[in-house]
XYZ file of N, CA and C in Angstrom:
771
model
N 3.437 -40.103 -25.330
C 2.964 -38.816 -24.819
C 3.146 -37.754 -25.898
N 2.117 -36.977 -26.105
C 2.204 -35.926 -27.108
C 3.142 -34.823 -26.649
N 3.961 -34.278 -27.561
C 4.847 -33.182 -27.172
C 4.032 -31.958 -26.789
N 4.619 -31.163 -25.887
C 3.943 -29.935 -25.441
C 3.762 -28.991 -26.618
N 2.629 -28.348 -26.644
C 2.330 -27.395 -27.697
C 2.515 -25.977 -27.164
N 3.305 -25.192 -27.867
C 3.520 -23.802 -27.473
C 2.345 -22.957 -27.962
N 1.532 -22.541 -27.026
C 0.357 -21.752 -27.386
C 0.608 -20.242 -27.272
N 1.847 -19.863 -27.033
C 2.176 -18.450 -26.946
C 1.835 -17.888 -25.577
N 2.025 -16.606 -25.388
C 1.764 -15.983 -24.088
C 0.286 -16.027 -23.741
N 0.010 -16.136 -22.442
C -1.363 -16.146 -21.976
C -1.997 -14.776 -22.203
N -3.288 -14.743 -22.510
C -3.943 -13.450 -22.715
C -3.938 -12.617 -21.443
N -3.768 -11.306 -21.608
C -3.749 -10.412 -20.469
C -5.176 -10.030 -20.077
N -5.426 -9.834 -18.778
C -6.761 -9.387 -18.374
C -7.092 -8.048 -19.035
N -8.346 -7.804 -19.344
C -8.706 -6.531 -19.976
C -8.495 -5.367 -19.017
N -8.225 -4.199 -19.600
C -8.075 -2.998 -18.775
C -9.421 -2.619 -18.180
N -9.406 -2.287 -16.920
C -10.635 -1.912 -16.228
C -11.079 -0.518 -16.642
N -12.379 -0.240 -16.632
C -12.841 1.109 -16.975
C -12.399 2.120 -15.931
N -12.235 3.360 -16.364
C -11.877 4.411 -15.419
C -13.037 4.668 -14.457
N -12.734 5.053 -13.228
C -13.818 5.336 -12.284
C -14.671 6.497 -12.776
N -15.976 6.419 -12.604
C -16.846 7.479 -13.112
C -16.758 8.751 -12.287
N -17.104 9.854 -12.903
C -17.193 11.115 -12.170
C -18.266 10.989 -11.100
N -18.006 11.590 -9.966
C -18.979 11.546 -8.883
C -18.888 10.319 -8.002
N -17.897 9.446 -8.240
C -17.785 8.214 -7.457
C -17.592 8.506 -5.966
N -16.951 9.622 -5.654
C -16.653 9.922 -4.254
C -17.780 10.656 -3.538
N -18.877 10.935 -4.231
C -19.998 11.600 -3.563
C -20.586 10.660 -2.505
N -20.595 11.108 -1.272
C -21.098 10.283 -0.182
C -20.210 9.106 0.147
N -18.958 9.142 -0.285
C -18.050 8.011 -0.088
C -16.874 8.414 0.793
N -16.256 7.420 1.400
C -14.993 7.604 2.097
C -13.874 7.042 1.231
N -12.755 7.731 1.224
C -11.636 7.383 0.350
C -10.518 6.741 1.154
N -10.113 5.559 0.723
C -8.963 4.855 1.282
C -7.937 4.749 0.157
N -6.736 5.227 0.413
C -5.788 5.315 -0.703
C -4.393 4.894 -0.263
N -3.805 4.039 -1.066
C -2.428 3.594 -0.865
C -1.481 4.754 -1.173
N -0.220 4.623 -0.778
C 0.748 5.705 -0.987
C 1.694 5.397 -2.142
N 2.643 4.497 -1.943
C 3.652 4.198 -2.970
C 3.014 3.507 -4.169
N 3.269 4.041 -5.359
C 2.716 3.472 -6.581
C 1.309 3.939 -6.873
N 0.726 4.693 -5.948
C -0.642 5.171 -6.107
C -0.691 6.690 -6.056
N -0.220 7.276 -4.966
C -0.122 8.739 -4.873
C 1.218 9.249 -5.371
N 2.252 8.417 -5.276
C 3.589 8.772 -5.764
C 4.128 7.607 -6.569
N 5.021 7.895 -7.500
C 5.623 6.850 -8.326
C 6.548 5.969 -7.501
N 6.646 4.709 -7.879
C 7.664 3.832 -7.313
C 9.027 4.253 -7.841
N 10.014 4.340 -6.962
C 11.362 4.697 -7.381
C 12.352 3.672 -6.835
N 13.591 3.734 -7.341
C 14.586 2.737 -6.972
C 14.923 2.764 -5.486
N 14.935 3.974 -4.896
C 15.271 4.107 -3.485
C 14.043 4.623 -2.731
N 13.323 3.742 -2.042
C 12.077 4.160 -1.387
C 12.276 5.212 -0.312
N 13.498 5.326 0.235
C 13.746 6.326 1.268
C 13.840 7.739 0.694
N 13.844 7.865 -0.639
C 13.943 9.184 -1.257
C 12.603 9.697 -1.783
N 11.522 8.982 -1.500
C 10.195 9.423 -1.942
C 9.818 10.717 -1.214
N 9.255 11.651 -1.964
C 8.827 12.932 -1.412
C 7.370 13.178 -1.782
N 6.567 13.580 -0.802
C 5.201 14.026 -1.076
C 5.258 15.531 -1.315
N 5.075 15.948 -2.569
C 5.222 17.355 -2.914
C 4.042 18.170 -2.393
N 4.189 19.491 -2.470
C 3.165 20.387 -1.924
C 1.826 20.239 -2.649
N 1.849 19.956 -3.946
C 0.586 19.782 -4.674
C -0.174 18.569 -4.148
N 0.547 17.494 -3.831
C -0.108 16.319 -3.275
C -0.674 16.621 -1.896
N 0.088 17.309 -1.076
C -0.395 17.645 0.262
C -1.642 18.518 0.179
N -1.645 19.470 -0.754
C -2.816 20.337 -0.918
C -4.022 19.546 -1.407
N -3.788 18.571 -2.306
C -4.876 17.731 -2.800
C -5.482 16.927 -1.660
N -4.650 16.344 -0.814
C -5.158 15.575 0.321
C -5.955 16.468 1.269
N -5.511 17.711 1.430
C -6.248 18.629 2.292
C -7.635 18.924 1.716
N -7.718 19.104 0.400
C -9.020 19.358 -0.215
C -9.940 18.143 -0.068
N -9.377 16.963 -0.202
C -10.179 15.755 -0.031
C -10.643 15.615 1.422
N -9.804 16.021 2.350
C -10.171 16.002 3.768
C -11.312 16.970 4.052
N -11.361 18.079 3.340
C -12.358 19.119 3.602
C -13.716 18.833 2.969
N -13.882 17.704 2.294
C -15.184 17.375 1.719
C -16.253 17.323 2.819
N -17.477 17.709 2.507
C -18.521 17.728 3.535
C -18.982 16.344 3.979
N -18.764 15.310 3.159
C -19.206 13.961 3.494
C -18.036 12.996 3.428
N -18.110 11.957 4.257
C -17.101 10.918 4.202
C -15.787 11.342 4.828
N -14.826 10.462 4.760
C -13.506 10.729 5.304
C -12.450 10.279 4.329
N -11.188 10.470 4.710
C -10.075 10.029 3.878
C -9.029 9.383 4.770
N -8.485 8.268 4.309
C -7.418 7.575 5.022
C -6.341 7.176 4.022
N -5.091 7.383 4.390
C -3.975 6.795 3.655
C -3.673 5.453 4.310
N -3.737 4.389 3.518
C -3.545 3.028 4.013
C -2.328 2.458 3.291
N -1.232 2.299 4.020
C 0.056 2.059 3.380
C 0.828 0.941 4.058
N 1.777 0.384 3.314
C 2.748 -0.506 3.917
C 3.799 0.249 4.705
N 3.910 1.547 4.460
C 4.817 2.386 5.246
C 4.325 2.459 6.695
N 5.240 2.783 7.602
C 4.830 3.013 8.979
C 4.191 4.390 9.099
N 3.431 4.607 10.158
C 2.844 5.917 10.395
C 3.934 6.963 10.582
N 5.029 6.601 11.224
C 6.135 7.541 11.390
C 6.672 7.987 10.033
N 6.802 7.070 9.082
C 7.260 7.436 7.743
C 6.245 8.336 7.045
N 4.959 8.005 7.157
C 3.931 8.824 6.524
C 3.900 10.228 7.120
N 4.062 10.341 8.423
C 4.120 11.660 9.055
C 5.236 12.493 8.455
N 6.406 11.877 8.291
C 7.564 12.613 7.780
C 7.358 13.050 6.342
N 6.681 12.245 5.544
C 6.523 12.555 4.121
C 5.331 13.470 3.835
N 4.263 13.337 4.609
C 3.043 14.083 4.306
C 2.965 15.436 4.998
N 3.686 15.623 6.086
C 3.647 16.917 6.761
C 2.368 17.115 7.556
N 1.923 18.367 7.743
C 0.795 18.668 8.626
C -0.502 17.944 8.275
N -0.748 17.680 6.991
C -2.005 17.025 6.625
C -2.113 15.633 7.243
N -0.977 15.015 7.576
C -0.997 13.685 8.183
C -1.666 13.694 9.548
N -1.680 14.853 10.202
C -2.311 14.948 11.515
C -3.829 15.112 11.409
N -4.343 15.387 10.212
C -5.769 15.639 10.030
C -6.518 14.433 9.480
N -5.876 13.670 8.604
C -6.539 12.529 7.982
C -6.262 11.262 8.792
N -7.031 10.215 8.523
C -6.772 8.925 9.154
C -5.576 8.260 8.475
N -4.775 7.590 9.259
C -3.625 6.859 8.730
C -3.678 5.419 9.213
N -3.398 4.502 8.308
C -3.200 3.103 8.667
C -1.881 2.669 8.060
N -0.939 2.297 8.894
C 0.392 1.967 8.415
C 0.743 0.508 8.622
N 1.881 0.127 8.053
C 2.414 -1.228 8.219
C 1.387 -2.294 7.827
N 0.735 -2.073 6.660
C -0.240 -3.031 6.115
C -1.387 -3.294 7.098
N -1.926 -2.228 7.669
C -3.083 -2.369 8.547
C -2.759 -2.756 9.971
N -1.479 -2.722 10.340
C -1.090 -3.117 11.693
C -1.242 -1.975 12.689
N -0.995 -0.745 12.274
C -1.084 0.409 13.177
C -2.021 1.450 12.571
N -2.714 2.179 13.431
C -3.738 3.118 12.982
C -3.682 4.403 13.807
N -4.098 5.506 13.170
C -4.299 6.744 13.912
C -5.456 7.501 13.282
N -6.412 7.907 14.063
C -7.546 8.674 13.563
C -8.092 9.510 14.724
N -8.459 10.738 14.420
C -9.061 11.639 15.410
C -8.275 11.687 16.719
N -6.959 11.663 16.605
C -6.114 11.757 17.789
C -5.931 10.464 18.560
N -6.550 9.382 18.104
C -6.445 8.079 18.779
C -5.446 7.214 18.022
N -4.526 6.581 18.739
C -3.535 5.705 18.126
C -3.743 4.277 18.605
N -3.558 3.330 17.698
C -3.669 1.910 18.043
C -2.555 1.157 17.329
N -1.798 0.396 18.088
C -0.724 -0.382 17.480
C -0.325 -1.517 18.410
N 0.247 -2.594 17.861
C 0.668 -3.717 18.694
C 2.039 -3.464 19.315
N 2.508 -4.434 20.071
C 3.873 -4.392 20.600
C 4.814 -4.973 19.541
N 5.929 -4.291 19.297
C 6.912 -4.807 18.333
C 7.590 -6.036 18.923
N 7.477 -7.189 18.238
C 8.073 -8.411 18.793
C 9.590 -8.426 18.635
N 10.242 -9.085 19.577
C 11.699 -9.203 19.508
C 12.133 -9.973 18.267
N 11.291 -10.890 17.803
C 11.646 -11.668 16.618
C 11.842 -10.769 15.397
N 11.173 -9.613 15.379
C 11.327 -8.704 14.244
C 12.710 -8.068 14.244
N 13.237 -7.757 15.416
C 14.596 -7.211 15.497
C 15.612 -8.231 14.984
N 15.451 -9.484 15.397
C 16.371 -10.533 14.935
C 16.241 -10.733 13.427
N 14.998 -10.665 12.913
C 14.789 -10.815 11.472
C 15.446 -9.684 10.702
N 15.330 -8.469 11.211
C 15.938 -7.332 10.519
C 17.453 -7.459 10.480
N 18.041 -8.009 11.536
C 19.490 -8.232 11.549
C 19.893 -9.183 10.421
N 19.107 -10.241 10.208
C 19.403 -11.175 9.115
C 19.235 -10.506 7.755
N 18.206 -9.688 7.616
C 17.991 -8.992 6.344
C 19.152 -8.041 6.045
N 19.655 -7.370 7.057
C 20.773 -6.440 6.832
C 22.044 -7.196 6.432
N 22.259 -8.365 7.010
C 23.417 -9.174 6.617
C 23.283 -9.598 5.157
N 22.070 -9.940 4.745
C 21.832 -10.309 3.347
C 22.107 -9.117 2.429
N 21.628 -7.948 2.813
C 21.819 -6.756 1.987
C 23.302 -6.408 1.847
N 24.042 -6.568 2.911
C 25.479 -6.270 2.851
C 26.198 -7.215 1.887
N 25.685 -8.429 1.751
C 26.315 -9.422 0.871
C 25.817 -9.320 -0.566
N 24.801 -8.479 -0.819
C 24.226 -8.351 -2.156
C 24.128 -6.869 -2.518
N 25.146 -6.324 -3.164
C 25.137 -4.903 -3.518
C 23.877 -4.511 -4.290
N 23.295 -3.407 -3.903
C 22.074 -2.923 -4.535
C 20.820 -3.255 -3.758
N 20.890 -4.273 -2.886
C 19.741 -4.616 -2.044
C 19.704 -3.660 -0.852
N 18.510 -3.179 -0.520
C 18.353 -2.232 0.585
C 17.356 -2.770 1.594
N 17.570 -2.425 2.858
C 16.647 -2.782 3.925
C 15.876 -1.536 4.335
N 14.559 -1.674 4.379
C 13.706 -0.595 4.884
C 13.178 -1.023 6.248
N 13.553 -0.267 7.279
C 13.120 -0.555 8.635
C 11.821 0.180 8.923
N 10.820 -0.543 9.443
C 9.525 0.049 9.758
C 9.200 -0.219 11.220
N 8.164 0.436 11.710
C 7.778 0.255 13.104
C 7.408 -1.191 13.403
N 6.724 -1.848 12.460
C 6.249 -3.204 12.697
C 6.572 -4.121 11.526
N 7.671 -3.818 10.842
C 8.098 -4.649 9.732
C 9.498 -4.285 9.290
N 10.051 -5.104 8.424
C 11.347 -4.839 7.806
C 11.300 -5.431 6.404
N 11.734 -4.643 5.415
C 11.586 -5.049 4.023
C 12.927 -5.081 3.313
N 13.061 -6.050 2.409
C 14.193 -6.108 1.488
C 13.735 -5.564 0.138
N 14.406 -4.528 -0.363
C 14.120 -3.973 -1.683
C 15.257 -4.382 -2.619
N 14.901 -5.002 -3.748
C 15.922 -5.468 -4.684
C 15.696 -4.913 -6.088
N 15.050 -3.761 -6.181
C 14.815 -3.139 -7.491
C 16.133 -2.859 -8.206
N 17.183 -2.515 -7.451
C 18.493 -2.238 -8.044
C 19.348 -3.500 -8.173
N 18.833 -4.620 -7.702
C 19.569 -5.890 -7.792
C 18.583 -7.023 -8.070
N 17.947 -7.026 -9.239
C 16.905 -8.017 -9.520
C 17.382 -9.459 -9.468
N 18.685 -9.682 -9.676
C 19.198 -11.053 -9.622
C 19.107 -11.638 -8.220
N 18.918 -10.779 -7.215
C 18.841 -11.257 -5.832
C 17.425 -11.659 -5.425
N 16.465 -11.553 -6.347
C 15.062 -11.773 -5.982
C 14.819 -13.157 -5.391
N 15.281 -14.195 -6.067
C 14.998 -15.557 -5.615
C 15.570 -15.788 -4.218
N 16.800 -15.362 -4.005
C 17.437 -15.562 -2.706
C 16.763 -14.731 -1.629
N 16.351 -13.504 -1.964
C 15.691 -12.638 -0.992
C 14.360 -13.229 -0.549
N 13.596 -13.717 -1.507
C 12.294 -14.291 -1.167
C 12.451 -15.593 -0.378
N 13.454 -16.371 -0.728
C 13.706 -17.612 0.005
C 14.091 -17.319 1.448
N 14.943 -16.316 1.650
C 15.350 -15.924 2.994
C 14.144 -15.468 3.809
N 13.299 -14.616 3.227
C 12.137 -14.107 3.953
C 11.184 -15.232 4.328
N 10.966 -16.162 3.402
C 10.068 -17.288 3.709
C 10.619 -18.138 4.849
N 11.938 -18.361 4.836
C 12.533 -19.159 5.920
C 12.380 -18.456 7.257
N 12.692 -17.156 7.293
C 12.578 -16.418 8.555
C 11.128 -16.394 9.030
N 10.200 -16.203 8.090
C 8.797 -16.196 8.456
C 8.357 -17.517 9.069
N 8.811 -18.625 8.475
C 8.443 -19.943 8.993
C 9.029 -20.170 10.379
N 10.224 -19.656 10.620
C 10.893 -19.864 11.906
C 10.354 -18.964 13.004
N 9.867 -17.782 12.656
C 9.492 -16.787 13.667
C 7.993 -16.559 13.802
N 7.207 -16.964 12.787
C 5.793 -16.666 12.798
C 5.463 -15.289 12.266
N 6.464 -14.553 11.797
C 6.203 -13.264 11.179
C 5.517 -13.467 9.827
N 4.664 -12.531 9.445
C 3.997 -12.611 8.145
C 4.976 -12.225 7.047
N 4.898 -12.915 5.926
C 5.727 -12.621 4.755
C 4.851 -11.903 3.739
N 5.237 -10.684 3.374
C 4.432 -9.845 2.488
C 5.204 -9.505 1.221
N 4.915 -10.167 0.083
C 5.577 -9.787 -1.172
C 5.029 -8.462 -1.693
N 5.832 -7.777 -2.503
C 5.406 -6.536 -3.136
C 6.179 -6.304 -4.420
N 6.100 -5.072 -4.955
C 6.812 -4.722 -6.179
C 8.319 -4.700 -5.916
N 9.036 -5.699 -6.420
C 10.499 -5.776 -6.291
C 10.945 -5.639 -4.837
N 10.183 -6.220 -3.947
C 10.523 -6.218 -2.527
C 9.803 -7.358 -1.833
N 10.271 -7.693 -0.644
C 9.560 -8.639 0.205
C 9.762 -8.207 1.644
N 8.715 -8.356 2.430
C 8.718 -7.787 3.781
C 8.333 -8.846 4.806
N 8.934 -8.725 5.985
C 8.519 -9.478 7.164
C 7.832 -8.496 8.096
N 6.663 -8.859 8.606
C 5.907 -7.918 9.429
C 5.117 -8.646 10.503
N 4.605 -7.868 11.430
C 3.748 -8.426 12.470
C 2.514 -9.036 11.807
N 2.157 -10.274 12.150
C 1.016 -10.927 11.491
C -0.318 -10.468 12.060
N -1.392 -10.880 11.394
C -2.734 -10.707 11.932
C -3.512 -9.548 11.367
N -2.972 -8.841 10.389
C -3.714 -7.717 9.831
C -3.392 -7.567 8.353
N -4.214 -6.769 7.665
C -3.960 -6.407 6.284
C -4.773 -5.151 5.985
N -4.734 -4.692 4.756
C -5.409 -3.435 4.426
C -6.931 -3.570 4.459
N -7.437 -4.780 4.280
C -8.862 -4.990 4.430
C -9.306 -4.812 5.871
N -8.501 -5.287 6.806
C -8.790 -5.087 8.224
C -8.830 -3.596 8.540
N -7.901 -2.846 7.950
C -7.876 -1.395 8.166
C -9.161 -0.745 7.673
N -9.614 -1.124 6.472
C -10.842 -0.549 5.919
C -12.024 -0.852 6.827
N -12.171 -2.102 7.230
C -13.316 -2.483 8.052
C -13.299 -1.757 9.401
N -12.118 -1.617 9.979
C -12.032 -0.943 11.263
C -12.393 0.536 11.175
N -11.853 1.223 10.185
C -12.120 2.650 10.052
C -13.553 2.923 9.608
N -14.135 2.018 8.831
C -15.503 2.221 8.368
C -16.529 2.122 9.504
N -16.130 1.630 10.640
C -17.034 1.558 11.777
C -17.026 2.811 12.636
N -16.243 3.821 12.225
C -16.085 5.015 13.049
C -16.392 6.273 12.236
N -16.882 7.328 12.922
C -17.088 8.597 12.227
C -15.739 9.137 11.737
N -15.718 9.870 10.614
C -16.855 10.239 9.771
C -17.147 9.234 8.659
N -16.534 8.047 8.740
C -16.677 7.088 7.646
C -17.897 6.191 7.793
N -18.348 5.975 9.025
C -19.497 5.102 9.247
C -20.698 5.602 8.450
N -21.359 4.675 7.758
C -22.528 5.018 6.973
C -22.243 5.490 5.567
N -20.975 5.550 5.179
C -20.613 5.954 3.820
C -20.193 4.718 3.018
N -19.892 4.925 1.735
C -19.378 3.857 0.879
C -17.863 3.968 0.802
N -17.132 2.876 0.969
C -15.680 2.950 0.846
C -15.206 2.798 -0.598
N -14.259 3.637 -0.989
C -13.570 3.525 -2.279
C -12.087 3.368 -1.973
N -11.512 2.250 -2.384
C -10.096 1.968 -2.094
C -9.298 2.045 -3.390
N -8.230 2.848 -3.397
C -7.368 3.004 -4.572
C -5.978 2.472 -4.238
N -5.478 1.531 -5.029
C -4.155 0.981 -4.767
C -3.600 0.262 -5.980
N -2.323 -0.064 -5.919
C -1.648 -0.636 -7.092
C -1.098 -2.037 -6.899
N -0.867 -2.460 -5.661
C -0.088 -3.670 -5.413
C -0.987 -4.824 -4.972
N -0.414 -6.029 -4.940
C -1.150 -7.179 -4.410
C -1.539 -6.961 -2.961
N -0.761 -6.178 -2.224
C -1.084 -5.891 -0.832
C -2.370 -5.077 -0.702
N -2.828 -4.468 -1.805
C -4.060 -3.674 -1.775
C -5.307 -4.514 -2.047
N -5.122 -5.752 -2.492
C -6.282 -6.582 -2.818
C -7.225 -6.788 -1.633
N -6.725 -7.042 -0.409
C -7.667 -7.148 0.713
C -8.473 -5.869 0.920
N -7.886 -4.711 0.603
C -8.629 -3.457 0.676
C -9.725 -3.383 -0.360
N -9.436 -3.849 -1.581
C -10.463 -3.881 -2.631
C -11.626 -4.786 -2.207
N -11.285 -5.950 -1.666
C -12.317 -6.908 -1.260
C -13.192 -6.317 -0.160
N -12.557 -5.725 0.855
C -13.323 -5.149 1.960
C -14.219 -4.019 1.482
N -13.686 -3.139 0.619
C -14.484 -2.024 0.115
C -15.710 -2.536 -0.647
N -15.496 -3.562 -1.464
C -16.606 -4.124 -2.240
C -17.653 -4.746 -1.325
N -17.211 -5.501 -0.330
C -18.151 -6.158 0.581
C -18.934 -5.152 1.419
N -18.392 -3.951 1.601
C -19.067 -2.913 2.386
C -19.867 -1.963 1.501
N -20.090 -2.347 0.248
C -20.943 -1.567 -0.629
C -20.227 -0.568 -1.508
N -18.898 -0.568 -1.480
C -18.125 0.348 -2.311
C -17.394 -0.388 -3.415
N -16.154 0.014 -3.694
C -15.415 -0.604 -4.796
C -13.931 -0.310 -4.664
N -13.148 -1.017 -5.474
C -11.717 -0.788 -5.566
C -11.343 -0.196 -6.907
N -10.224 0.549 -6.917
C -9.671 1.138 -8.137
C -8.221 0.682 -8.242
N -7.910 -0.103 -9.268
C -6.566 -0.630 -9.469
C -5.729 0.362 -10.257
N -4.532 0.641 -9.773
C -3.611 1.551 -10.445
C -2.518 0.736 -11.135
N -2.270 1.024 -12.420
C -1.205 0.343 -13.141
C -1.713 -0.623 -14.188
N -0.831 -1.525 -14.589
C -1.156 -2.469 -15.656
C -2.287 -3.403 -15.244
N -3.118 -3.821 -16.200
C -4.213 -4.743 -15.874
C -3.672 -6.060 -15.316
N -4.388 -6.627 -14.370
C -4.121 -7.961 -13.829
C -5.401 -8.456 -13.193
N -5.412 -9.707 -12.813
C -6.566 -10.236 -12.096
C -6.690 -9.493 -10.774
N -7.869 -8.951 -10.497
C -8.021 -8.088 -9.335
C -9.474 -8.057 -8.896
N -9.679 -7.759 -7.609
C -11.022 -7.549 -7.072
C -11.517 -6.135 -7.331
N -10.672 -5.288 -7.924
C -11.070 -3.909 -8.207
C -12.082 -3.858 -9.347
N -12.935 -2.850 -9.326
C -13.942 -2.656 -10.373
C -13.468 -1.681 -11.442
N -12.631 -0.713 -11.044
C -12.177 0.328 -11.955
C -10.649 0.354 -11.994
N -10.098 1.110 -12.961
C -8.655 1.190 -13.086
C -8.187 2.561 -13.518
N -6.966 2.907 -13.111
C -6.285 4.122 -13.548
C -4.857 3.745 -13.920
N -4.278 4.465 -14.875
C -3.015 4.036 -15.472
C -1.828 4.144 -14.528
N -1.745 5.230 -13.756
C -0.567 5.465 -12.934
C -0.887 6.523 -11.882
N 0.128 6.901 -11.101
C -0.102 7.867 -10.024
C -0.515 9.231 -10.568
N -0.004 9.610 -11.736
C -0.414 10.885 -12.335
C -1.902 10.862 -12.664
N -2.383 9.722 -13.164
C -3.814 9.598 -13.474
C -4.652 9.618 -12.199
N -4.131 9.024 -11.130
C -4.836 9.057 -9.850
C -5.006 10.491 -9.380
N -3.912 11.244 -9.409
C -3.971 12.634 -8.938
C -4.906 13.462 -9.806
N -4.844 13.239 -11.116
C -5.700 14.010 -12.015
C -7.167 13.699 -11.749
N -7.478 12.408 -11.547
C -8.868 12.034 -11.298
C -9.346 12.607 -9.968
N -8.526 12.514 -8.926
C -8.913 13.061 -7.633
C -9.064 14.567 -7.688
N -8.178 15.240 -8.421
C -8.278 16.694 -8.538
C -9.533 17.085 -9.305
N -9.896 16.274 -10.319
C -11.103 16.553 -11.083
C -12.354 16.356 -10.268
N -12.308 15.388 -9.345
C -13.437 15.133 -8.472
C -13.619 16.256 -7.461
N -12.509 16.793 -6.981
C -12.593 17.785 -5.912
C -11.527 18.853 -6.142
N -11.674 19.613 -7.208
C -10.713 20.665 -7.506
C -10.947 21.868 -6.608
């Protein structure tokens, strides 16, 4: 048998072009929160949506055509607390497309008892691994190990085991893994909201940074729109790219200053 040949690191996917000016004309905007509108930080419970961001979202809401939705892994309750009054005006889809609110209408499933038991196990794991944090959501519970990267393998193994035992969906993310109510994703959120005013009949543009945003990119593309990937290049269904949350805000402000 021939010895393995070291061919060096695999080539990286090319950087996607920046979204063109005017992309949002006649379009509806679907946008992720963490890593897209705000930077990822070590402690997700300390994220703050500043007044400039809230004002930007309000301007995007006031466009004459299309709509705007924040589509996040966060719960709607968390988004309400961080976004303030503008959260009551725009569409929200939380918990990876599991819960929705638009035009005063709320839709969400029943929180299963298995999720409470799963969260108890996650908290026991966090207590045994300094630096690991548990984020409790309306329809999910996440282990964050950004401050304890050595715990990644064990955290992911634990989540997979609990998911297999309970039927909860296992959702990996940036230095975290989550157990959540199954049966939905961000693509489901896009398709559902696109069937309702003011988004019906427009083109969807989905902006996000994580693997959890890929179903949103796919849905937007299939409905005649496109995805915008935030961050380092990778294999993605997105057509365009932006470097980071600062670039996202700058591009959105330039589109609708």
